[in-house]
């Protein structure tokens, strides 16, 4: 079962596009199109040509004020005090025990810090930010009048005139759009990934402008398939209430395309982050599973992954990839061998060995302890 899901999100106006099929009922994606009649063709277009995905169900908020960056820096996991105008980052909100509560993308542009996150979690994140302001010159506010579209594919390089920009930004870079909003480059799910944050009232006009220029409409199925294949987690789908950042590849500064900087000042949950990094190992890690598609039924997000009838992990996003077939992300116990024979509900599963993180590096803290002991 998906964690903390609200199904009361308003439907996207782009669901009226011919051929649009809404996301599965009762999921976080029911408010946008899952596909437009050709799921695998849409994925191929997103990899080989150019595609646009409606992600307008993401929650958008802004933070204004002179201390917006320095203030958020003190209560979140990423190092952002030096973030420049037109630069972006990924960030986490952790609880006192270092468990992940929220994952969000932020962009600072023209005196405003823009944040977008999962739709069903956005209000909780906004409430937390408002409670933490105290005397700082920072003002968090919801921005429902803005929405996110995502562009994928190498063909985006030929669309600068359509987008109204002179050139495409580098990874995590953002450029203001003439009609409002901005274009931001993301390092995933492919090397040619861009977010358009635009006025919500212009969603349909942007969609028409892009598709008229030859960009293929693609549902969220395409985005999710590429995200899973690139081993990028989605909070609430590939995480649970015990997940710590080390388990799901969120460790790293802005330049490392991570969401947790390991050498910054105090923030909530930092003690756990530092302890695991320096002295311990995460109890689980996120891997890619290849699944047997011949089964009559499928498991659901949150179902156990088993080995010999014993639970060894938790299933995350399961999706059909246009080349890889049925694949899924899963949080597995670290001790599970890469060649283990696994089951996810009625489906046999195998770990993609390339997705297993290297786990043989000695930790700095552990080495220091050994030196103090004279070993």
XYZ file of C-alpha atoms in Angstrom:
375
model
C 0.000 0.000 0.000
C 1.315 3.483 -0.885
C 2.160 5.592 2.163
C 0.127 8.720 2.990
C -1.749 8.940 -0.304
C -4.500 11.469 -0.859
C -6.732 10.773 -3.844
C -8.512 14.129 -3.665
C -6.135 15.900 -6.048
C -7.933 18.003 -8.676
C -7.801 16.412 -12.131
C -5.451 18.018 -14.611
C -7.077 20.003 -17.420
C -4.825 18.025 -19.774
C -6.895 14.906 -19.129
C -9.176 16.315 -21.830
C -6.438 15.768 -24.441
C -7.650 13.157 -26.967
C -6.489 9.674 -25.994
C -5.601 10.576 -22.415
C -6.086 7.731 -19.916
C -5.988 8.805 -16.270
C -3.579 7.264 -13.789
C -4.733 4.225 -11.777
C -7.555 5.116 -9.353
C -6.549 5.417 -5.718
C -2.910 6.237 -6.549
C -1.028 9.558 -6.309
C -1.134 9.767 -10.118
C -4.886 9.495 -10.685
C -5.074 13.247 -11.397
C -2.876 13.174 -14.525
C -2.612 11.077 -17.689
C -0.995 7.655 -17.334
C -0.684 7.251 -21.104
C -2.183 8.411 -24.414
C -2.813 5.044 -26.012
C 0.754 3.948 -26.844
C 2.702 3.507 -23.572
C 5.786 1.876 -25.057
C 5.887 4.231 -28.020
C 5.698 7.149 -25.593
C 8.677 5.768 -23.663
C 10.655 5.336 -26.864
C 9.879 8.924 -27.888
C 11.099 10.140 -24.486
C 14.415 8.344 -25.007
C 15.019 8.804 -28.722
C 13.169 11.970 -29.747
C 11.204 14.386 -27.543
C 8.201 13.925 -25.261
C 6.210 16.028 -22.809
C 4.729 14.629 -19.580
C 2.010 16.237 -17.476
C 3.235 16.373 -13.857
C 0.878 19.148 -12.806
C -0.178 17.156 -9.726
C 3.040 18.163 -7.993
C 2.673 20.642 -5.125
C 4.403 23.964 -5.781
C 5.338 26.492 -3.096
C 7.562 29.540 -2.864
C 9.790 31.065 -0.204
C 10.597 34.760 -0.394
C 12.711 36.959 1.867
C 16.389 37.820 2.144
C 17.134 34.863 4.446
C 15.243 32.218 2.458
C 18.359 30.205 1.565
C 20.277 30.514 4.828
C 17.124 29.679 6.807
C 16.174 26.605 4.766
C 19.804 25.485 4.904
C 19.549 25.132 8.697
C 16.473 22.875 8.676
C 17.089 20.629 5.673
C 19.737 18.200 4.485
C 21.284 19.937 1.468
C 23.948 22.669 1.432
C 22.178 25.605 -0.230
C 23.550 28.789 1.357
C 25.742 29.354 -1.703
C 23.068 28.512 -4.267
C 23.250 31.085 -7.028
C 20.494 32.752 -8.995
C 19.163 30.268 -11.528
C 20.525 27.237 -9.678
C 18.648 24.229 -8.292
C 19.132 21.331 -5.889
C 17.390 18.342 -4.376
C 16.746 18.414 -0.637
C 15.233 16.361 2.183
C 13.213 17.014 5.284
C 14.176 14.429 7.923
C 12.733 13.588 11.315
C 14.798 13.526 14.523
C 15.878 9.952 13.805
C 17.087 10.749 10.308
C 14.141 9.131 8.538
C 12.947 10.766 5.320
C 9.719 12.764 5.582
C 9.893 14.780 2.353
C 11.964 14.940 -0.811
C 11.744 18.112 -2.868
C 13.386 19.999 -5.715
C 14.203 23.684 -5.251
C 15.197 26.470 -7.613
C 16.283 29.990 -6.657
C 15.404 32.568 -9.301
C 15.010 36.339 -9.197
C 14.629 36.546 -5.408
C 12.193 33.667 -5.059
C 12.928 30.115 -3.960
C 10.611 27.719 -5.802
C 9.936 24.248 -4.367
C 8.017 21.380 -5.934
C 7.254 18.079 -4.243
C 4.778 15.201 -4.221
C 1.213 16.515 -4.356
C -0.133 14.584 -1.395
C 2.796 15.622 0.831
C 3.110 19.270 -0.103
C 0.745 20.713 2.479
C 2.544 18.908 5.315
C 5.873 20.239 4.073
C 4.472 23.769 3.843
C 3.019 23.519 7.357
C 6.398 22.404 8.709
C 8.231 25.246 6.974
C 5.802 27.826 8.330
C 6.254 26.517 11.872
C 10.032 26.812 11.581
C 10.263 30.433 10.410
C 10.408 32.135 13.854
C 12.225 35.453 13.257
C 13.880 34.673 9.917
C 13.202 36.849 6.887
C 11.617 33.981 4.989
C 8.003 33.568 3.921
C 6.784 30.151 2.660
C 3.552 30.251 0.648
C 1.621 27.803 -1.504
C 1.733 28.503 -5.239
C -1.145 26.459 -6.703
C -1.316 28.861 -9.625
C 1.838 27.197 -11.032
C 2.286 23.687 -12.394
C 5.015 21.357 -13.664
C 5.457 19.803 -17.106
C 8.443 17.588 -17.873
C 10.265 17.395 -21.198
C 12.337 14.324 -22.067
C 14.553 13.387 -24.977
C 17.502 14.565 -27.091
C 15.098 16.390 -29.420
C 14.594 19.066 -26.749
C 17.871 20.605 -27.958
C 16.093 21.788 -31.120
C 13.252 23.485 -29.224
C 14.939 26.607 -27.842
C 12.842 28.916 -30.056
C 9.626 27.149 -29.042
C 10.604 27.446 -25.384
C 11.616 31.086 -25.722
C 15.206 30.612 -24.514
C 18.537 31.173 -26.227
C 20.110 27.977 -24.919
C 19.330 25.078 -22.620
C 20.638 25.255 -19.054
C 23.121 22.761 -17.552
C 22.050 20.180 -14.968
C 20.211 21.912 -12.090
C 20.353 25.190 -13.983
C 17.198 27.247 -14.540
C 16.264 29.979 -17.015
C 13.287 32.341 -16.667
C 10.654 32.020 -19.381
C 9.334 35.129 -21.138
C 5.705 34.367 -20.226
C 6.467 33.515 -16.577
C 7.890 30.493 -14.821
C 11.150 28.816 -15.745
C 12.883 25.965 -17.548
C 15.050 23.737 -15.327
C 17.341 20.926 -16.355
C 17.322 17.801 -14.170
C 20.007 15.076 -14.124
C 17.403 12.294 -14.223
C 15.510 10.208 -15.280
C 17.608 10.627 -18.452
C 20.422 12.913 -19.485
C 17.912 14.990 -21.453
C 15.365 15.877 -18.760
C 13.807 19.302 -18.242
C 11.061 20.645 -16.010
C 8.849 23.508 -17.105
C 7.275 25.350 -14.200
C 4.579 27.507 -15.778
C 1.396 29.346 -14.795
C -1.314 26.712 -14.397
C -3.713 28.708 -16.560
C -1.222 28.284 -19.425
C -0.865 24.491 -19.165
C -3.012 23.813 -22.198
C -1.376 26.514 -24.309
C 2.087 25.178 -23.449
C 0.956 21.644 -24.274
C -0.406 22.788 -27.625
C 2.732 24.802 -28.402
C 5.018 21.838 -27.674
C 3.013 19.164 -29.450
C 2.581 21.420 -32.487
C 6.383 21.654 -32.564
C 6.563 17.858 -32.784
C 6.941 16.888 -29.127
C 5.122 13.615 -28.435
C 2.516 13.500 -25.642
C 3.644 10.959 -23.028
C 1.879 9.817 -19.906
C 3.362 9.486 -16.462
C 3.881 5.778 -17.182
C 6.769 6.809 -19.463
C 8.336 9.026 -16.796
C 7.975 6.332 -14.117
C 9.478 3.621 -16.307
C 12.544 5.752 -17.022
C 12.800 6.784 -13.374
C 12.754 3.189 -12.165
C 15.314 2.141 -14.787
C 17.607 4.961 -13.611
C 17.289 3.776 -9.980
C 15.752 7.034 -8.749
C 13.412 6.625 -5.746
C 10.060 8.299 -5.275
C 9.043 9.072 -1.728
C 6.033 7.124 -0.493
C 6.407 4.642 -3.342
C 9.977 3.426 -2.911
C 10.356 4.515 0.715
C 8.527 3.719 3.939
C 8.403 5.320 7.380
C 11.775 3.750 8.285
C 13.757 4.880 5.248
C 16.982 6.781 5.840
C 18.765 8.630 2.999
C 21.664 6.156 2.717
C 19.292 3.365 1.730
C 17.956 5.059 -1.396
C 20.979 6.822 -2.920
C 20.110 10.322 -1.693
C 23.543 10.965 -0.133
C 25.550 13.639 -1.945
C 25.867 17.359 -2.471
C 24.468 19.386 -5.347
C 27.405 18.537 -7.612
C 26.874 14.845 -6.931
C 23.157 15.062 -7.795
C 22.310 14.013 -4.253
C 20.037 15.456 -1.585
C 22.167 15.164 1.570
C 25.404 17.112 2.015
C 27.717 15.353 4.464
C 29.737 18.395 5.547
C 27.281 21.090 6.555
C 25.927 22.532 9.777
C 23.373 20.965 12.077
C 19.879 20.097 10.918
C 17.178 17.759 12.141
C 18.251 14.145 11.646
C 21.917 14.931 11.015
C 23.147 12.736 13.871
C 21.785 9.596 12.221
C 23.141 10.624 8.815
C 26.628 11.196 10.238
C 26.622 8.034 12.369
C 25.647 5.754 9.496
C 28.117 7.421 7.143
C 31.044 7.267 9.551
C 30.466 4.167 11.639
C 27.686 1.967 10.348
C 26.030 0.601 7.253
C 22.431 1.178 6.162
C 20.259 -1.840 6.986
C 18.736 -1.887 3.486
C 19.540 -0.684 0.005
C 17.513 0.185 -3.067
C 17.946 -2.159 -6.033
C 16.380 -2.778 -9.426
C 14.395 -5.976 -9.850
C 13.595 -7.755 -13.094
C 10.246 -9.518 -12.788
C 8.659 -12.521 -14.469
C 5.866 -11.065 -16.554
C 4.087 -14.384 -17.115
C 2.325 -14.296 -13.723
C -1.456 -13.914 -13.767
C -1.482 -11.129 -11.187
C 0.877 -8.542 -9.762
C 1.903 -7.387 -6.304
C 1.307 -3.872 -5.038
C 3.612 -1.158 -3.779
C 4.635 -1.983 -0.204
C 4.191 -5.751 -0.551
C 6.994 -7.926 0.833
C 9.792 -9.291 -1.315
C 10.618 -12.800 -0.147
C 13.411 -15.365 -0.469
C 12.469 -18.943 0.328
C 9.269 -17.714 1.925
C 11.089 -15.283 4.234
C 10.536 -11.529 3.877
C 13.765 -9.788 2.879
C 12.498 -6.442 1.650
C 9.753 -4.138 0.458
C 8.529 -3.700 -3.102
C 8.415 -0.178 -4.508
C 7.338 1.093 -7.922
C 6.494 -1.679 -10.406
C 6.208 -0.661 -14.054
C 6.514 -2.097 -17.566
C 9.541 -0.738 -19.434
C 9.515 -0.661 -23.230
C 12.822 -2.579 -23.435
C 13.369 -4.185 -20.017
C 9.864 -5.547 -19.497
C 8.411 -5.599 -15.956
C 10.824 -3.928 -13.542
C 10.554 -2.604 -10.014
C 12.504 -0.862 -7.308
C 12.811 -2.626 -3.986
C 14.337 -1.940 -0.591
C 16.147 -5.150 0.337
C 18.151 -6.145 3.373
C 21.790 -5.437 2.723
C 22.789 -9.066 3.298
C 20.625 -10.413 0.446
C 23.050 -11.714 -2.235
C 22.785 -10.311 -5.739
C 22.012 -13.761 -7.176
C 19.228 -14.558 -4.687
C 16.051 -16.132 -6.053
C 13.289 -13.772 -4.983
C 9.523 -13.511 -5.196
C 7.330 -10.423 -5.191
C 3.823 -11.745 -4.695
C 3.145 -14.171 -7.576
C 6.102 -12.908 -9.619
C 9.602 -14.366 -9.593
C 12.189 -11.605 -9.275
C 15.906 -11.227 -9.904
C 18.198 -8.433 -8.745
C 19.928 -6.446 -11.472
C 23.552 -6.876 -10.336
C 24.548 -3.473 -11.702
C 22.082 -1.848 -9.291
C 23.691 -3.271 -6.147
C 25.746 -0.501 -4.511
C 29.400 -1.088 -3.696
C 29.679 -1.843 -0.003
C 33.342 -2.548 0.603
C 34.741 0.920 1.295
C 36.109 1.391 4.830
C 34.380 4.203 6.703
C 36.358 7.203 7.943
C 34.935 7.018 11.453
C 35.569 3.299 11.756
C 39.158 3.732 10.562
C 39.692 6.508 13.124
C 38.403 4.245 15.919
C 40.754 1.482 14.830
C 43.695 3.893 14.815
C 42.866 5.014 18.342
C 42.891 1.386 19.377
C 46.311 0.944 17.813
C 45.140 -1.414 15.088
